[in-house]
Tab-separated table of C-alpha atoms and ligand atoms in Angstrom:
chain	number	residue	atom	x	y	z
A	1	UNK	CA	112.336	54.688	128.479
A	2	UNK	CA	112.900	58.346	129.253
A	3	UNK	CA	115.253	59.602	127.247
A	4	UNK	CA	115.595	63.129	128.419
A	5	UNK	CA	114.382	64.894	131.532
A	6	UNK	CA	111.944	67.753	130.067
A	7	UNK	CA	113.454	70.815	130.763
A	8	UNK	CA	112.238	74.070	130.050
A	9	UNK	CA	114.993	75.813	128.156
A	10	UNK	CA	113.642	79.166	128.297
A	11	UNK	CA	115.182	79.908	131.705
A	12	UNK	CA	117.830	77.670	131.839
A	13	UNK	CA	119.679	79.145	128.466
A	14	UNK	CA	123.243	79.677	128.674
A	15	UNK	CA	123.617	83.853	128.201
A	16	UNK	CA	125.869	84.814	125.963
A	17	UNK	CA	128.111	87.504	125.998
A	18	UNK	CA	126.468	89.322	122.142
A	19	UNK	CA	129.424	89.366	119.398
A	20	UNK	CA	128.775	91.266	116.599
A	21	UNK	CA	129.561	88.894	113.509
A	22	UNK	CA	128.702	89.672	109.628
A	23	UNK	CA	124.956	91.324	110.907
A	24	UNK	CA	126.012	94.284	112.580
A	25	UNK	CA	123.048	96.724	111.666
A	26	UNK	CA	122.228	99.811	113.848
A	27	UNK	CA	120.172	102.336	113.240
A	28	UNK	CA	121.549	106.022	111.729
A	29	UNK	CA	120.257	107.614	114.750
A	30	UNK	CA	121.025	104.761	117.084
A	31	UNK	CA	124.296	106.439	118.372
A	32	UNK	CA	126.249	103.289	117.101
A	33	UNK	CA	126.479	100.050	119.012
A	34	UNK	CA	129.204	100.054	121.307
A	35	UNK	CA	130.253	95.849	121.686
A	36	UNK	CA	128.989	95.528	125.589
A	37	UNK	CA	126.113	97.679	124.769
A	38	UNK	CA	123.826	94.964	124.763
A	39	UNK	CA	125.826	92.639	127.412
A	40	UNK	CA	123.169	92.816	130.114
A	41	UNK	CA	119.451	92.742	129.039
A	42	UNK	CA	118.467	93.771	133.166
A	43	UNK	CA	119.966	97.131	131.872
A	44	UNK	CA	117.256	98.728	130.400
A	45	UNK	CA	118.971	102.109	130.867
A	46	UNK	CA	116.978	105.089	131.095
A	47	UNK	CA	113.557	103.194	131.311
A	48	UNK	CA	114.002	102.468	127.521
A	49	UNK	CA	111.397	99.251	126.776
A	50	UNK	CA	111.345	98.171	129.997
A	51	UNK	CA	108.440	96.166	129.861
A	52	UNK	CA	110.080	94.295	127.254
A	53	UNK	CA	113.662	94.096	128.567
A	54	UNK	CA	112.249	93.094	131.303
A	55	UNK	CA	110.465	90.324	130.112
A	56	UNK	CA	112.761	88.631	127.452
A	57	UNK	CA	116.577	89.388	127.955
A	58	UNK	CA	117.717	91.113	124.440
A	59	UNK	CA	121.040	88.889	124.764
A	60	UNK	CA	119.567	85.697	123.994
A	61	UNK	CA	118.877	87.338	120.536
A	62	UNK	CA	122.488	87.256	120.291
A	63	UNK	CA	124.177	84.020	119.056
A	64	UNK	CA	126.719	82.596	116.900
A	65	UNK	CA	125.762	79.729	114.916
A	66	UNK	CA	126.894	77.022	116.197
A	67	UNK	CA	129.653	74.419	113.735
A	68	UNK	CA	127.026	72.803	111.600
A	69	UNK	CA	126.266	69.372	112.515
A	70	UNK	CA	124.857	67.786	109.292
A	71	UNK	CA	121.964	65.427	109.566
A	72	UNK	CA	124.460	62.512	108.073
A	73	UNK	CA	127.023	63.066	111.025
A	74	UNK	CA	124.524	62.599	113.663
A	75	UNK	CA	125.208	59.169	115.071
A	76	UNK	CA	122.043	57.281	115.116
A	77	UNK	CA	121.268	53.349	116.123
A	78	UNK	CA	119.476	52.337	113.328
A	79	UNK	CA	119.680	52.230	109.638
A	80	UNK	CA	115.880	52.628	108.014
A	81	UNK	CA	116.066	49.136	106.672
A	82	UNK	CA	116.307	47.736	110.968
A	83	UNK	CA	112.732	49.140	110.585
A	84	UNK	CA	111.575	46.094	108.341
A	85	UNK	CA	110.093	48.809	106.707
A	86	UNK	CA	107.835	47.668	103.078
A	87	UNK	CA	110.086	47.659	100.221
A	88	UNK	CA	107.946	50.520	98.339
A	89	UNK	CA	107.939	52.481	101.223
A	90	UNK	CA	112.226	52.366	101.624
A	91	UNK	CA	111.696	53.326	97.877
A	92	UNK	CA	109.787	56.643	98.571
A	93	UNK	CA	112.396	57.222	101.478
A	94	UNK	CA	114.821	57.005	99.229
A	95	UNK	CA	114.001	58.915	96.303
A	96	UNK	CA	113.222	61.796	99.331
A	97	UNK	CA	117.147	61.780	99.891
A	98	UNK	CA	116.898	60.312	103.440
A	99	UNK	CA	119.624	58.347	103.701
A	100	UNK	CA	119.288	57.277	107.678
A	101	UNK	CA	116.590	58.816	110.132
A	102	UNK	CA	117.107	61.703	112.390
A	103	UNK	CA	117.324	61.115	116.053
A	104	UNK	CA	113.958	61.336	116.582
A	105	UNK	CA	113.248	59.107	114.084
A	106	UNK	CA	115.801	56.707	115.168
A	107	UNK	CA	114.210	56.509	118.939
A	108	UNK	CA	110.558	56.701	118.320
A	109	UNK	CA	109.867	54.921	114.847
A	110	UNK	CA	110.488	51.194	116.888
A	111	UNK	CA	108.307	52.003	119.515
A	112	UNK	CA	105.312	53.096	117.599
A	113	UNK	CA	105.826	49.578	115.274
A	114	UNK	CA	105.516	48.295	118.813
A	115	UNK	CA	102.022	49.797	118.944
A	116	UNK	CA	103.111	51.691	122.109
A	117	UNK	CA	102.080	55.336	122.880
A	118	UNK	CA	104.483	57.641	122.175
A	119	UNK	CA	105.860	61.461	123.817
A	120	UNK	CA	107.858	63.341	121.344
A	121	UNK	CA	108.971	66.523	122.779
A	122	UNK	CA	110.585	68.174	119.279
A	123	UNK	CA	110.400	71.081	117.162
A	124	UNK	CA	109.523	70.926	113.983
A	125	UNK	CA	112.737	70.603	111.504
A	126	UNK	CA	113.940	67.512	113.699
A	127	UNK	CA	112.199	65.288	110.738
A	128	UNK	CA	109.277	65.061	113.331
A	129	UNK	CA	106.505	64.191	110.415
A	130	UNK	CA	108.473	61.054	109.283
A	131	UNK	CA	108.841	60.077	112.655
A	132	UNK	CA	105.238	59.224	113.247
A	133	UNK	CA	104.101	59.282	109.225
A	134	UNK	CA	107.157	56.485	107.999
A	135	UNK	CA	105.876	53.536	110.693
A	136	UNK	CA	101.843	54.455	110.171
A	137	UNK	CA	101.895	54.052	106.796
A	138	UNK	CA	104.210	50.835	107.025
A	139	UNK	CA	101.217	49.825	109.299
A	140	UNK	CA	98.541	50.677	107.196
A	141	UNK	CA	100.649	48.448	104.480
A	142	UNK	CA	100.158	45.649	106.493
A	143	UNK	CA	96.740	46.394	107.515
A	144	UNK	CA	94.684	48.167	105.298
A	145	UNK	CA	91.841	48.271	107.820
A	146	UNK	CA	94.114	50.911	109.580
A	147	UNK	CA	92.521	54.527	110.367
A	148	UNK	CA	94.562	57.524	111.090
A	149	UNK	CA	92.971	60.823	112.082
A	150	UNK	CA	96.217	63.617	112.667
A	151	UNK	CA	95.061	66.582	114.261
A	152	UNK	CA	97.655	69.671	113.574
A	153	UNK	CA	96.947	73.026	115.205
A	154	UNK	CA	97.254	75.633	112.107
A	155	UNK	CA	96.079	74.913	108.018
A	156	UNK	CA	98.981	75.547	106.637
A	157	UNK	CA	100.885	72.463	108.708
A	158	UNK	CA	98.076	70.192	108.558
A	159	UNK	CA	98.489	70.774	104.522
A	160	UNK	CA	102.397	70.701	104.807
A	161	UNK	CA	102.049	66.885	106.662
A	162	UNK	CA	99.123	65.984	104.291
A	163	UNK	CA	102.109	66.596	101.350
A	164	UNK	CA	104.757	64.686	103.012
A	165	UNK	CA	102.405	61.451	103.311
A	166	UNK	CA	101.517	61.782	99.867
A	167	UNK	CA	105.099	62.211	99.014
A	168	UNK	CA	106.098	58.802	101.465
A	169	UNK	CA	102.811	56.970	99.956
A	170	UNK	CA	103.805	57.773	96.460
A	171	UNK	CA	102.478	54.589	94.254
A	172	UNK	CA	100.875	52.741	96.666
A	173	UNK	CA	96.829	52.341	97.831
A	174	UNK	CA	97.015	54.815	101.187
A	175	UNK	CA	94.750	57.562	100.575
A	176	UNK	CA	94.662	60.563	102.824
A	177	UNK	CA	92.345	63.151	103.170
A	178	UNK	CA	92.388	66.665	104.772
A	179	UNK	CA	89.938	68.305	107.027
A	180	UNK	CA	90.753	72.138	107.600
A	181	UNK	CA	89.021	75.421	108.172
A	182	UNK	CA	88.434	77.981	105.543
A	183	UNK	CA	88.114	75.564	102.871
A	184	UNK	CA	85.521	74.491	100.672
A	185	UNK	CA	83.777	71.479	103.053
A	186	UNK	CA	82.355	69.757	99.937
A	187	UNK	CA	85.142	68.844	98.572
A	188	UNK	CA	86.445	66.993	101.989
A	189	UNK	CA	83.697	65.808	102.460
A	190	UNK	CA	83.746	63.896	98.964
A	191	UNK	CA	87.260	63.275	100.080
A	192	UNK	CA	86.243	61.610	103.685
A	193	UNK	CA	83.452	59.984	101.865
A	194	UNK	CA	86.215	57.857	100.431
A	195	UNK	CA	86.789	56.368	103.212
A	196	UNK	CA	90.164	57.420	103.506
A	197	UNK	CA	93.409	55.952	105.710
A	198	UNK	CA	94.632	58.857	106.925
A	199	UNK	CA	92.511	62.112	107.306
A	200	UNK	CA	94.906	65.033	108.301
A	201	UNK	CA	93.157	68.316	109.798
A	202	UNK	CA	92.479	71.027	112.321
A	203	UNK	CA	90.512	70.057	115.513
A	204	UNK	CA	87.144	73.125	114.561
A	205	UNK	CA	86.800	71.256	111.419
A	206	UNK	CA	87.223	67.747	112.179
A	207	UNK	CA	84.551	68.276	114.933
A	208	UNK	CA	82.327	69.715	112.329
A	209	UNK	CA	82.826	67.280	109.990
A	210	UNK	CA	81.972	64.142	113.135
A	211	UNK	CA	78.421	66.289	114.285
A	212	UNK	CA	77.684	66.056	110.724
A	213	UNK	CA	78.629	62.280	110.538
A	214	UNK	CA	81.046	62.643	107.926
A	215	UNK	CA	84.215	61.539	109.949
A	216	UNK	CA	83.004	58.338	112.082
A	217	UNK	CA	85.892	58.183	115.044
A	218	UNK	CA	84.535	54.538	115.814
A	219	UNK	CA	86.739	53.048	112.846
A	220	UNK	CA	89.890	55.422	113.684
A	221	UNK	CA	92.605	53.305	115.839
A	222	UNK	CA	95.323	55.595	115.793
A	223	UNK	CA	95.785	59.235	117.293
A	224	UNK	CA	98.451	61.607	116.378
A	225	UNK	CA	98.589	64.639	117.877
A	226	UNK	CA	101.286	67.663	116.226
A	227	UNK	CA	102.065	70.407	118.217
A	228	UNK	CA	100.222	70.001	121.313
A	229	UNK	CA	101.627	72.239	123.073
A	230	UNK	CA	100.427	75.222	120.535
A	231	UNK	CA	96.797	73.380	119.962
A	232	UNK	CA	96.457	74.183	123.875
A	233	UNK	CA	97.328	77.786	123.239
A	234	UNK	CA	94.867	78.289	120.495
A	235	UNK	CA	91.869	77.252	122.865
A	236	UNK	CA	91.594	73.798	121.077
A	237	UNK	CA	91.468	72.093	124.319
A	238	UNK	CA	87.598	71.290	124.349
A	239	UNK	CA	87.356	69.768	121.363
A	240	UNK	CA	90.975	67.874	121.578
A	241	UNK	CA	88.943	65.865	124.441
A	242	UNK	CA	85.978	65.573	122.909
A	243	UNK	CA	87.702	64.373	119.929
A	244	UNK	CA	89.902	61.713	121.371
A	245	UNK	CA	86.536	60.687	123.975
A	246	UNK	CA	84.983	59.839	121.222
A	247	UNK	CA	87.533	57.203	120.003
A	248	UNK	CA	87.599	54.076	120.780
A	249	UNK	CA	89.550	51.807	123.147
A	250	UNK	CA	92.413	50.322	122.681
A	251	UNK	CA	93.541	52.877	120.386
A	252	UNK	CA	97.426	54.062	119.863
A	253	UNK	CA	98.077	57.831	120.803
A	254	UNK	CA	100.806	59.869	119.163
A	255	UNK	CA	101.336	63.347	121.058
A	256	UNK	CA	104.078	65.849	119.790
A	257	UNK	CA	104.903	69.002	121.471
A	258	UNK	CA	107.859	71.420	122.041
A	259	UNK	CA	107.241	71.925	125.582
A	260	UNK	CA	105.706	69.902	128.394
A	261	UNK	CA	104.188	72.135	131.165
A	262	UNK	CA	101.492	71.023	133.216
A	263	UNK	CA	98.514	71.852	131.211
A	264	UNK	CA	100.352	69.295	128.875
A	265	UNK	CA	100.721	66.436	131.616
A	266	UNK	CA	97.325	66.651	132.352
A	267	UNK	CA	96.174	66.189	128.756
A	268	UNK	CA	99.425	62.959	129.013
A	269	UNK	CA	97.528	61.704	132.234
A	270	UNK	CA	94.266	61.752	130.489
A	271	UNK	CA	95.055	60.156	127.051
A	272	UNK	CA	98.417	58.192	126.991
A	273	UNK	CA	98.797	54.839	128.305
A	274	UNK	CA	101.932	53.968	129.253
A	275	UNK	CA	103.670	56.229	127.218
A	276	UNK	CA	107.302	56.228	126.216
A	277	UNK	CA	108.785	59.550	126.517
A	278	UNK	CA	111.580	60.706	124.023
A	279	UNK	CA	112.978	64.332	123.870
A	280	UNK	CA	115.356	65.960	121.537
A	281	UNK	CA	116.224	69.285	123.237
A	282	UNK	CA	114.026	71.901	121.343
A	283	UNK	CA	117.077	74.384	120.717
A	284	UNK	CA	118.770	71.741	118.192
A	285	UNK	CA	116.905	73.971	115.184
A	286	UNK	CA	118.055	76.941	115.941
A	287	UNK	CA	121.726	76.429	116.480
A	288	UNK	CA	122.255	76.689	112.879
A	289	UNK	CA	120.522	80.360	113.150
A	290	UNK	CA	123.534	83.182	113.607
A	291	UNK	CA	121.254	85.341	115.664
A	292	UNK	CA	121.197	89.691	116.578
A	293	UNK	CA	119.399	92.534	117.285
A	294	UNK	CA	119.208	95.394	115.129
A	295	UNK	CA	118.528	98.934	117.070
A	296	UNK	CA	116.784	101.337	115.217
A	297	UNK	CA	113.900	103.914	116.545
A	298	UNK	CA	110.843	103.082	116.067
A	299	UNK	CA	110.234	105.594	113.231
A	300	UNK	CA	113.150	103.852	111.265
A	301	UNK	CA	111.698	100.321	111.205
A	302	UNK	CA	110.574	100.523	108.047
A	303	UNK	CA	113.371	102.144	106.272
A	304	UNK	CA	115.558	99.838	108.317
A	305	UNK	CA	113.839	96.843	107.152
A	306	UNK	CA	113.887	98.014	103.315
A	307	UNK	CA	117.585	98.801	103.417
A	308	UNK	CA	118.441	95.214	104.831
A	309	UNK	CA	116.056	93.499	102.163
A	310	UNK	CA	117.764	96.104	99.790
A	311	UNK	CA	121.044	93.637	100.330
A	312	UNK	CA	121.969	90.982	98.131
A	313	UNK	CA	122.274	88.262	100.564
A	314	UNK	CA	118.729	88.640	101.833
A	315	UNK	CA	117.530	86.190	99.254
A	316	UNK	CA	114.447	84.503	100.653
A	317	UNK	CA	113.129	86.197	103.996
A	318	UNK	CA	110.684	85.821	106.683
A	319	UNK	CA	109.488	89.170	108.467
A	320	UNK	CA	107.277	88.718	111.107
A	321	UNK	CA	104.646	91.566	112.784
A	322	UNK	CA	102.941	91.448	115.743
A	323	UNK	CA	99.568	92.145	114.039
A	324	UNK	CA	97.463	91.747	111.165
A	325	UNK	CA	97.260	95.488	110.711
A	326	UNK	CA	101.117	95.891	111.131
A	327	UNK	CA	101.933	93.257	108.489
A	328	UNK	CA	99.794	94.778	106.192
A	329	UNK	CA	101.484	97.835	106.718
A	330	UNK	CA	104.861	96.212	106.437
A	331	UNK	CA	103.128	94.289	103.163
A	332	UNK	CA	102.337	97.745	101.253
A	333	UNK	CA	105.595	99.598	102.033
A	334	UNK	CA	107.477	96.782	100.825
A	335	UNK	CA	105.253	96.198	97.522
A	336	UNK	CA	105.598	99.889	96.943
A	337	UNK	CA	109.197	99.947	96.741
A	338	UNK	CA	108.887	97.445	94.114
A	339	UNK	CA	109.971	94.429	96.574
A	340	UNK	CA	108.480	90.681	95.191
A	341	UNK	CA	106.070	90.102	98.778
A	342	UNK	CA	103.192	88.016	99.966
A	343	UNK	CA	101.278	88.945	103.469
A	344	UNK	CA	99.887	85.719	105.800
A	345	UNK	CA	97.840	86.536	108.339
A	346	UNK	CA	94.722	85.167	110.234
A	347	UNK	CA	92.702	87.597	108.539
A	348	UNK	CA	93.253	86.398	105.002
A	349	UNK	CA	90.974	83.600	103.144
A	350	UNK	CA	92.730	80.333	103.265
A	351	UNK	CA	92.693	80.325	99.517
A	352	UNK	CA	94.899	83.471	99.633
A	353	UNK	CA	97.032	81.791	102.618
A	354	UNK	CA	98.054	79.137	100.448
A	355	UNK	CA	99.008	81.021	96.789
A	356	UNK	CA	101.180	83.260	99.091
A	357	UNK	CA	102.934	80.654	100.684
A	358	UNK	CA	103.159	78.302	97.377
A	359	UNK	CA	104.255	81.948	95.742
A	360	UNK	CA	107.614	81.732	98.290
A	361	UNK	CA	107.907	77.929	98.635
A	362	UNK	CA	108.155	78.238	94.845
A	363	UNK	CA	110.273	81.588	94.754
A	364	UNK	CA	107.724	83.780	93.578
A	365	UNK	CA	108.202	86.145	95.449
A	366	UNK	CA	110.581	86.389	98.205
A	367	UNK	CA	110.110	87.824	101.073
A	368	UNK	CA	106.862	86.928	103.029
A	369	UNK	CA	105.589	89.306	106.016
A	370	UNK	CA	103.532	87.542	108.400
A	371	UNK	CA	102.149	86.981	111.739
A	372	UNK	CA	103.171	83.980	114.212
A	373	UNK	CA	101.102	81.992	111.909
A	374	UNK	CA	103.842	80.937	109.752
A	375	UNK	CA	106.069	81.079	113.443
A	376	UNK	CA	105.867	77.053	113.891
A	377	UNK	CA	105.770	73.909	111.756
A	378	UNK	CA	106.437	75.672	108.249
A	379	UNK	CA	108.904	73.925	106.412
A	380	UNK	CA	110.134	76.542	103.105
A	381	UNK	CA	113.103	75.944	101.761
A	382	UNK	CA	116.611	78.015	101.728
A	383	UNK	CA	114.927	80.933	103.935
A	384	UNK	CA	118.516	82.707	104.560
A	385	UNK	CA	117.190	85.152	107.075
A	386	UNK	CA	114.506	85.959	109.532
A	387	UNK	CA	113.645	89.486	110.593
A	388	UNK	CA	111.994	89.898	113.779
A	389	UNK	CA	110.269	93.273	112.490
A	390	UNK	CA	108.260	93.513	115.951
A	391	UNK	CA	109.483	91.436	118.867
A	392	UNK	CA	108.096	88.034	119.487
A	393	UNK	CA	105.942	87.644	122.936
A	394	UNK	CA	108.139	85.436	124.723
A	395	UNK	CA	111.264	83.308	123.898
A	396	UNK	CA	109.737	80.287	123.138
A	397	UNK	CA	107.956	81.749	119.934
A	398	UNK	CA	111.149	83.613	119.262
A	399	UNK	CA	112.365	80.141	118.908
A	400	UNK	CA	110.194	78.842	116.588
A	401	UNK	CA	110.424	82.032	114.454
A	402	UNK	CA	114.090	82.113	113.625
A	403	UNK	CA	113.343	78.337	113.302
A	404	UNK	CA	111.920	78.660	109.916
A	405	UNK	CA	115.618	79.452	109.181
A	406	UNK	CA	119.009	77.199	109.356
A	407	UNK	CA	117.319	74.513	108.285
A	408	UNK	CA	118.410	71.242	106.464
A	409	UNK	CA	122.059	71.744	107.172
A	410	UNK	CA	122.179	75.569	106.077
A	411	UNK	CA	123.054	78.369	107.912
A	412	UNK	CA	120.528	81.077	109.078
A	413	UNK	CA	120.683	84.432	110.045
A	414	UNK	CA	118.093	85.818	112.375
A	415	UNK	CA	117.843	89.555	113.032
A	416	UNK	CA	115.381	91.611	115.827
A	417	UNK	CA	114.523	94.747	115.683
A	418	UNK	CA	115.002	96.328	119.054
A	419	UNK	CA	113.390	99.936	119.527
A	420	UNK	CA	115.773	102.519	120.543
A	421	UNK	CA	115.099	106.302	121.481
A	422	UNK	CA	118.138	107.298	120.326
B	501	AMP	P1	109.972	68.133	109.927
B	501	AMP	O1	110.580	68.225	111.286
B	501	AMP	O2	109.085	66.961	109.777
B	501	AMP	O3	109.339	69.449	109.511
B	501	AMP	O4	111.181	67.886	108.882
B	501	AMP	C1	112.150	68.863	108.633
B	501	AMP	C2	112.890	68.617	107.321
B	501	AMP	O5	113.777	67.504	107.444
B	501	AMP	C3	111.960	68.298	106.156
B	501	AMP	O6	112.405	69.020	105.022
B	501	AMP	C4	112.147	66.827	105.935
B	501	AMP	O7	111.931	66.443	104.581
B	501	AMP	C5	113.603	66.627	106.348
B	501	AMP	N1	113.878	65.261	106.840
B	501	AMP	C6	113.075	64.503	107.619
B	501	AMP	N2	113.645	63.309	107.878
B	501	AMP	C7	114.854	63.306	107.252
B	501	AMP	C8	115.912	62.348	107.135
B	501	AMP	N3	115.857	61.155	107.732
B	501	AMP	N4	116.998	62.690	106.380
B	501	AMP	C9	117.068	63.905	105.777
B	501	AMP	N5	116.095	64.856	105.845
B	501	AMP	C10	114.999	64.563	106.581
């Protein structure tokens, strides 16, 4: 079944004339901001950030939200308990407020009880970790023989899915263990030891932990693979097929991506057998984003960016930089001025990584300033806006950014920073 063709929606967005709703910011010096001013991103008057106009139209970062559509109004076929699902486990969905799945939930979740491989092309925030988590564990209830190896491209998700299964597993015997990067390896490896159902990791470590014959593949028989598409851009493609070559046959696959481009279908062709193919179109996470540009020179950014947190209604917020360095820099202005802030960034210890993002999951602090690290798969609570302090490479990460916003039936508000000369 093949639900959706897979279209990239990068191109094939709908422009927008820009309306200027409750986030009209401009700069002092930015000569104000005119309502067509920003109608045609091919106008890049004046050779003003050409390269960047050129590439990404500033338009599409202009965008109404669109009338919430709440999780509960979505029509869906099924009802969790068509799922036959183990009474403890409709227990633990329950007492996580889930009161009927999420499309994705309610076209995959049958096939993967069927044993059948399974295409998901969805962004995270479409309740993509129940999706493949709720039927495993069901399966691993009726087979406790059952072993799960889920390979996530960044830490901080691979923790964040390790947390929902122990939240959907509450009070019963599934034990899952987590194999990352830039933690201590003795402790997983007392964990793996264990012989755990489900080990949850990054694809460096996990191959570590097989060459030193901690993680045996021969007893895994099930595959799930989050964010494909971004484990391909991190270089993880080597050991992704070494990986899943070293498992044995007949084992079920699980991929996940946002996108499907060719470097995808080739990794499809290679590892899915007969796969069923179900897409939920990647923009349904950020419609609840109100989205606009803010035009300030580049010598303003900063003071922009304090005067907007400065606001009341910028509660919880996202920044993101385009470097380590810069959100450092971003980082110390911010803490000087008194703001509550946390950095995340490649270049800090994972130990650090995770305080600063339990320190804003938690409310801690409240504003975090970070680089596309925290751009996919993050799942915080009630973050009201997103500030694209430095522009994002390309739309499709500008997607997943303002993604981290809107979320669970609120609405967002997503602001870029667009550098003016004037
Ligand atoms: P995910 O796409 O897995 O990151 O999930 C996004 C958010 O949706 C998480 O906060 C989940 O707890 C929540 N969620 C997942 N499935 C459901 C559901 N069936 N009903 C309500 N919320 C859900």
């Amino acid at each position: 079944m093949y639900q959706n063709k897979f279209t990239n929606n990068i191109g094939g967005r709908t422009q927008q004339r820009p309306s200027f709703g409750r986030n009209n910011f401009s700069s002092r010096n930015s000569g104000g901001n005119g309502g067509g001013r920003f109608g045609g991103g091919n106008r890049s008057g004046g050779g003003r950030n050409r390269s960047f106009e050129s590439r990404i139209d500033i338009s599409m970062f202009i965008k109404k939200a669109e009338p919430m559509v709440k999780i509960e109004d979505v029509q869906v076929k099924n009802n969790f308990q068509d799922f036959d699902f183990s009474p403890i486990l409709m227990d633990n969905i329950k007492a996580k407020g889930y009161l009927k799945p999420t499309p994705i939930q309610d076209e995959i979740i049958p096939h993967i009880l069927d044993g059948r491989d399974v295409l998901g092309v969805a962004n995270t925030g479409t309740g993509k970790t129940a999706a493949f988590a709720l039927p495993l564990i069901n399966e691993i209830l009726l087979d406790p023989n059952k072993r799960i190896l889920i390979m996530a491209p960044t830490r901080e998700l691979a923790q964040q899915i390790k947390q929902d299964i122990r939240s959907f597993t509450f009070g019963m015997r599934v034990y899952v263990a987590l194999a990352i990067g830039g933690a201590y390896i003795r402790e997983q490896i007392m964990d793996i030891r264990r012989d755990p159902h489900i080990i949850v990791g990054t694809p460096g470590r996990i191959k570590d932990l097989a060459e030193r014959r901690i993680i045996n593949f021969s007893k895994i028989n099930t595959i799930v693979l989050d964010e494909v598409d971004r484990m391909l851009d991190m270089g993880f493609v080597a050991d992704i097929k070494e990986i899943i070559s070293q498992i044995p046959s007949p084992h079920q696959t699980l991929f996940f991506s946002a996108t499907v481009d060719k470097k995808i279908e080739h990794l499809i062709d290679s590892f899915l057998v007969n796969p069923v193919k179900i897409s939920v179109k990647t923009q349904e996470s950020s419609k609840n984003v109100e989205q606009n540009v803010v035009r300030v020179r580049r010598e303003d950014k900063e003071n922009m960016l304090h005067k907007l947190l400065g606001q009341e209604e910028f509660k919880k917020v996202l920044v993101f930089g385009a470097t380590k360095s810069m959100v450092e820099k971003i980082y110390v202005g911010l803490n000087q001025k008194g703001f509550k802030v946390g950095s995340l960034h490649g270049d800090k210890a994972q130990f650090q990584r995770q305080r600063t993002l339990r320190a804003f999951k938690e409310n801690e602090i409240n504003i975090l300033v970070a680089t596309d690290v925290a751009a996919r798969g993050l799942d915080v609570a009630d973050i009201t806006h997103v500030i694209n302090f430095d522009k994002p490479n390309n739309y499709e990460d500008y997607v997943h950014r303002i993604g981290r916003t809107g979320r669970a039936n609120k609405t967002g508000f997503a602001l870029t920073f667009v550098e003016s000369q004037y």
